[in-house]
Backbone as CSV, one residue per row, in Angstrom:
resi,resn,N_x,N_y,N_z,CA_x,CA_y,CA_z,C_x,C_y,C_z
1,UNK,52.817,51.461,-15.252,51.494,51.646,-15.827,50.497,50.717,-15.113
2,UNK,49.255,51.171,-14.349,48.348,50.110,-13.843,47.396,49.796,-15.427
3,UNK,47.440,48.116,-14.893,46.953,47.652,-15.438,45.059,47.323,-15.661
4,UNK,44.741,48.314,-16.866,42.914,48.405,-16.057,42.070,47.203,-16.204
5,UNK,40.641,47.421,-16.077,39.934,46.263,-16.235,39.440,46.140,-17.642
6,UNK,39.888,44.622,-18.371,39.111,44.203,-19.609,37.777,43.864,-19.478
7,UNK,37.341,44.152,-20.461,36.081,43.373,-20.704,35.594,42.133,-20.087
8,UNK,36.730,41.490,-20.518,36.505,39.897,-20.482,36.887,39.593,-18.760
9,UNK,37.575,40.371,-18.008,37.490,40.096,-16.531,36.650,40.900,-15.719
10,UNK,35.844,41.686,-16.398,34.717,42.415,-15.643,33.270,41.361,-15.776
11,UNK,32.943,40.282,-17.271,32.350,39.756,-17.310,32.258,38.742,-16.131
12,UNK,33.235,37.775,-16.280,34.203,36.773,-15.305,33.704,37.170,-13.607
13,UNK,34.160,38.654,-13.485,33.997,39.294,-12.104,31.990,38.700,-11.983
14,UNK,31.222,39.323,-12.951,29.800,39.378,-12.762,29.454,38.264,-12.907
15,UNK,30.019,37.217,-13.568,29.867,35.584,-13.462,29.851,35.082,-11.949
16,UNK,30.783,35.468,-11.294,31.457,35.004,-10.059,30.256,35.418,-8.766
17,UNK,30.320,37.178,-9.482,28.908,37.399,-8.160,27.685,36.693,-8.552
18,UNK,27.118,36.405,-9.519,25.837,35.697,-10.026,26.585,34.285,-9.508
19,UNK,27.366,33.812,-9.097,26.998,32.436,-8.789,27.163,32.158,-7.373
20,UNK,27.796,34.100,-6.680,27.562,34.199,-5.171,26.233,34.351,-5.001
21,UNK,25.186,34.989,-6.085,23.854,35.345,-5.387,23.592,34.031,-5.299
22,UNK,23.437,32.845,-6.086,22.602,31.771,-6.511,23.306,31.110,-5.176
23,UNK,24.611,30.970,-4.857,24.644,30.270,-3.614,23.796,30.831,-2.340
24,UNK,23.610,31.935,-2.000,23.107,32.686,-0.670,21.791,33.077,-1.121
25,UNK,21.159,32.782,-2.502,19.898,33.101,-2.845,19.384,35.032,-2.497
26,UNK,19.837,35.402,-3.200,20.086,36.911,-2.680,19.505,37.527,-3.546
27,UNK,18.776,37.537,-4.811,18.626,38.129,-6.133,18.937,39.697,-5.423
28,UNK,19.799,40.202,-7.051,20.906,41.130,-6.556,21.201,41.849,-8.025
29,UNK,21.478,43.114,-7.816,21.970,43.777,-9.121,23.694,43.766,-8.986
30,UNK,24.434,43.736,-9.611,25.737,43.895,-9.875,26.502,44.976,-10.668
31,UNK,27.207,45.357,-10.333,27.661,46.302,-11.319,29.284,46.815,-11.023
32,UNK,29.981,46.936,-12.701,31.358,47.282,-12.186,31.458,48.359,-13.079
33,UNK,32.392,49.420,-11.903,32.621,50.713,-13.230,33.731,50.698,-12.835
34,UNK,34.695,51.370,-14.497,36.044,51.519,-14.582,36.255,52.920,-13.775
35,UNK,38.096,53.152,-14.144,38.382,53.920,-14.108,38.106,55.520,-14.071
36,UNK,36.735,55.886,-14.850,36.226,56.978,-15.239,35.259,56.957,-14.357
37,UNK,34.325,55.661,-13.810,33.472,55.632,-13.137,32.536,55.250,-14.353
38,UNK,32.618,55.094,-15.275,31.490,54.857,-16.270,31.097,53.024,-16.555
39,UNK,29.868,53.009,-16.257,29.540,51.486,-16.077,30.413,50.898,-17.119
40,UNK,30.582,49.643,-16.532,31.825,48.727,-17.446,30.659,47.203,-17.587
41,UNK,30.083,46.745,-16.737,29.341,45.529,-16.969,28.290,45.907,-15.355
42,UNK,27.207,44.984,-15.827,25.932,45.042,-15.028,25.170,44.028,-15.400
43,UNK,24.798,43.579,-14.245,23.486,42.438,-14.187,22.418,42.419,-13.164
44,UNK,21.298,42.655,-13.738,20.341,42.409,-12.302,19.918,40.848,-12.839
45,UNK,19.990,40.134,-11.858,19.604,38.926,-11.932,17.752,38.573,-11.118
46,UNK,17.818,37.534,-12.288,16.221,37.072,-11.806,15.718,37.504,-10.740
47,UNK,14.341,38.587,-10.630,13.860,38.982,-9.465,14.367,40.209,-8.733
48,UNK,15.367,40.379,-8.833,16.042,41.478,-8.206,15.136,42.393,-8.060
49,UNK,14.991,43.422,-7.264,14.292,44.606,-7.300,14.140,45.558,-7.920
50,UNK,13.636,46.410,-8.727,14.055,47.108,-9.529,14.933,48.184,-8.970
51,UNK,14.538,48.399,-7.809,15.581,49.465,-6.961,17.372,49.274,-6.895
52,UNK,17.674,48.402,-7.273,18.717,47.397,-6.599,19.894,47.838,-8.116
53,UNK,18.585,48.657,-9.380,19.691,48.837,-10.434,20.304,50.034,-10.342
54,UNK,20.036,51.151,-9.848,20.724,52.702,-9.662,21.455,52.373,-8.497
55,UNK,20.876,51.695,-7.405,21.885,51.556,-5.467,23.239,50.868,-6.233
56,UNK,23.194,49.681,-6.935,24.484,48.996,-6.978,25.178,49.994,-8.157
57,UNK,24.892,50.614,-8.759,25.288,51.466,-9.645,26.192,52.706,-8.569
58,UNK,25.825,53.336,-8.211,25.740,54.033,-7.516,26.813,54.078,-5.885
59,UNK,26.772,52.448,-5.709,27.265,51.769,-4.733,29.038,51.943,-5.368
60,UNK,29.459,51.463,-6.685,30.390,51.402,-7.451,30.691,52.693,-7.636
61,UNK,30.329,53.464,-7.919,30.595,54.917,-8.701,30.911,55.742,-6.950
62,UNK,30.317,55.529,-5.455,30.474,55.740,-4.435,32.059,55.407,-4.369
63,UNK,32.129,54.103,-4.567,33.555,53.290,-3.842,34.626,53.812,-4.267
64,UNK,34.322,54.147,-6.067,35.555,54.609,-7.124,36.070,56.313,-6.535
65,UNK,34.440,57.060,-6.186,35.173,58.471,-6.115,36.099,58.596,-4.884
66,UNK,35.369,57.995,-3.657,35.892,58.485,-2.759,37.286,57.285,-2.404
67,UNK,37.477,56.063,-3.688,38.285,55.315,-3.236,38.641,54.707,-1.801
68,UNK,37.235,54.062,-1.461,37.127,53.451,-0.034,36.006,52.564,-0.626
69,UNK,35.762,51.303,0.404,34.452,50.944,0.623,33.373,51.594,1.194
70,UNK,32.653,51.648,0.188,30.842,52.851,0.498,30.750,52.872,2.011
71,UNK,30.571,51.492,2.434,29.916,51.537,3.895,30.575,52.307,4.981
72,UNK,32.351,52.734,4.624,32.855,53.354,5.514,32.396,54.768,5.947
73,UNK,31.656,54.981,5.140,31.296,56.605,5.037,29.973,56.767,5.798
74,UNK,29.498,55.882,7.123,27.900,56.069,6.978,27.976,56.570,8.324
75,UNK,28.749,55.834,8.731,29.142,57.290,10.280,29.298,58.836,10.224
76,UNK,30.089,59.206,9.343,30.879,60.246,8.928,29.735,61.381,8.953
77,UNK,28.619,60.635,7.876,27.390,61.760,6.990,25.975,61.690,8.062
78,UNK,26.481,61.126,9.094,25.222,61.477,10.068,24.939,62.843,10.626
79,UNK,24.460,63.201,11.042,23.829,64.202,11.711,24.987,64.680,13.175
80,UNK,25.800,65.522,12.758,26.531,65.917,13.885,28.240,65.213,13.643
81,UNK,27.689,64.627,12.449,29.383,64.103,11.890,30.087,64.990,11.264
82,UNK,31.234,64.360,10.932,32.209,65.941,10.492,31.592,65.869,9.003
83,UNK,31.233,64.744,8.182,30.568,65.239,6.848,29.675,64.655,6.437
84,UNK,28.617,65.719,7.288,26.933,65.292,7.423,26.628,65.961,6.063
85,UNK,25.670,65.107,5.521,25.504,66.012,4.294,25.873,65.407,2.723
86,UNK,27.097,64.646,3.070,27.801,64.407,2.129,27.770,63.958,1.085
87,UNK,26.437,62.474,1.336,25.205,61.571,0.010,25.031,62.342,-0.404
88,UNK,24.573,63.951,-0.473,23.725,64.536,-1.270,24.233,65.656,-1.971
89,UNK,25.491,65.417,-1.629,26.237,66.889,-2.881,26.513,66.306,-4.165
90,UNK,26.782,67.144,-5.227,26.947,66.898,-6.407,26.029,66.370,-7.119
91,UNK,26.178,66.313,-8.763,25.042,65.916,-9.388,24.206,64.457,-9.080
92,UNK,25.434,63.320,-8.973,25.372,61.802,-8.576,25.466,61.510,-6.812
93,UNK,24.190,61.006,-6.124,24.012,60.884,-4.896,25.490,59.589,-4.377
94,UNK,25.682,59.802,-3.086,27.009,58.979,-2.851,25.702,58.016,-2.236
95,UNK,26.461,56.540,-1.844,25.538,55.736,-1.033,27.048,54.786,-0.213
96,UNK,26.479,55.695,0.672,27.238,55.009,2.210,26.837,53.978,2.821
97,UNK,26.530,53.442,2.526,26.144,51.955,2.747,26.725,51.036,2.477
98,UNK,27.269,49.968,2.931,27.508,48.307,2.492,27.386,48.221,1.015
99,UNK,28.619,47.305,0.496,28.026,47.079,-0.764,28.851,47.443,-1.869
100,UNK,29.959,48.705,-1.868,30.479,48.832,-2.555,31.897,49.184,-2.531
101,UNK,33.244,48.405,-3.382,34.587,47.990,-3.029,35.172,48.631,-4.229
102,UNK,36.570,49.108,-3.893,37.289,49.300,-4.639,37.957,48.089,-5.146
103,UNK,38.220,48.635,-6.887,39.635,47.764,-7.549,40.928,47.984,-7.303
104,UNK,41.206,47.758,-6.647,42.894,47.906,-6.613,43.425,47.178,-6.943
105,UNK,44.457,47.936,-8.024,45.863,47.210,-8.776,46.899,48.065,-8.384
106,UNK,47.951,47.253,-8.690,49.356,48.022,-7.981,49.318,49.062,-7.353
107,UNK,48.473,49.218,-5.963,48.368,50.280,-5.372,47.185,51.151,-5.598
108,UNK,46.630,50.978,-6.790,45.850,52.112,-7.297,44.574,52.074,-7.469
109,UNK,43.144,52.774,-7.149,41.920,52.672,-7.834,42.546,52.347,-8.962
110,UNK,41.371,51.840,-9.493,41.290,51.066,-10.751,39.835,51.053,-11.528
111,UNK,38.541,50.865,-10.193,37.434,50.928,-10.758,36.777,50.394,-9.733
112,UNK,35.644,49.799,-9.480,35.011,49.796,-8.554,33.897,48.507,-8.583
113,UNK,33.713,47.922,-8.046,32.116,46.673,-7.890,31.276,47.354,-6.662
114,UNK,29.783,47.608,-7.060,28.568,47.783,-6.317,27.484,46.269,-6.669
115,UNK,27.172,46.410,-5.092,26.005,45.763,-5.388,25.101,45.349,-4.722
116,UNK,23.591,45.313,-5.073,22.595,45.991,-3.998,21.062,44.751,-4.590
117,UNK,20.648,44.736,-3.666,19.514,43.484,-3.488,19.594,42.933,-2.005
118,UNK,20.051,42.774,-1.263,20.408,42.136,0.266,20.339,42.643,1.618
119,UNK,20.546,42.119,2.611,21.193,42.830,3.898,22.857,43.189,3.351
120,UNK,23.556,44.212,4.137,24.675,44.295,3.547,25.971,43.444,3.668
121,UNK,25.300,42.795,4.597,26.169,41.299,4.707,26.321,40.444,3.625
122,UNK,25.231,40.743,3.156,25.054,39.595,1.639,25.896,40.794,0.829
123,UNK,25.091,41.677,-0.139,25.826,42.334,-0.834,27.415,42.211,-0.439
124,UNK,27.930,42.903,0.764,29.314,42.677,0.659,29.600,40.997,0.246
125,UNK,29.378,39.935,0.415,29.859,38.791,0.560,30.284,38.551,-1.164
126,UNK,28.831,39.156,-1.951,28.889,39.026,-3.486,30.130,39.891,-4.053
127,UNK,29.848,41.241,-3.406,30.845,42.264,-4.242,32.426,41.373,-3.750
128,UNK,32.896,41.092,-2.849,33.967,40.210,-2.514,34.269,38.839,-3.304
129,UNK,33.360,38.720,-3.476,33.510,37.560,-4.898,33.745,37.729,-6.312
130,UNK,33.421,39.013,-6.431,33.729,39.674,-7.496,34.951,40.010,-7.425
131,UNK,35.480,40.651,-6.756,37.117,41.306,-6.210,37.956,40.220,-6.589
132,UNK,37.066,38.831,-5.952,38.830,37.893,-6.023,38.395,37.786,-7.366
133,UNK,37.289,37.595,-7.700,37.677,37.291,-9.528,38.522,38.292,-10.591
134,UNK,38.153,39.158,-9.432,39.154,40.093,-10.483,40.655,40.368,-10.236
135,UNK,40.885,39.197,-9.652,42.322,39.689,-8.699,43.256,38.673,-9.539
């Protein structure tokens, strides 16, 4: 049986990235969705953009469907790639971009961390801080 994400280590996880933004000064939205893809915890922290609350949303719910990190996909959906097109099918837009990681437990999706305010150097650095907290 994989073991999913509690409450109390999804909080922990968004603790961990809020004290990655405050080190790299990044103001940043956060966000983790379970299993279903349905938000589990979220924070936009001081300043953040308002844009930064649907991308990191979005960033997570990206990572969970296709069970990869978002950013791998940004080659793929270009223009003349084998799946150009791809952000924009279905009801919920994908975002191929930096930023958003799978949970893996014993092998398995599990749920997902997005998160968006940064260059994607930053974002990844936060969502990775989140991961080990949840590890």
């Amino acid at each position: 049986m994989v073991r999913i994400i509690t409450h109390e280590e999804a909080l922990n996880a968004i603790a961990a990235g809020a004290a990655k933004v405050r080190e790299i000064n990044q103001p940043s939205s956060l966000a983790i969705v379970d299993l279903g893809g349905n938000l589990l915890a979220f924070l936009r922290v001081d300043d953040a953009a308002l844009s930064t609350v649907q991308i990191a949303q979005n960033k997570a719910w990206t990572s969970l469907a296709l069970r990869s990190p978002s950013g791998q996909w940004m080659e793929p959906v270009q223009p003349n790639g084998p799946l150009y097109g791809l952000e924009s099918v279905g009801a919920r837009p994908f975002v191929v971009f930096g930023g958003g990681l799978p949970i893996i437990r014993d092998g398995k999706v599990v749920g997902a961390v997005g998160v968006s305010g940064g260059p994607v150097d930053d974002d990844l650095a936060i969502a990775e801080a989140m991961l080990v907290a949840l590890s």
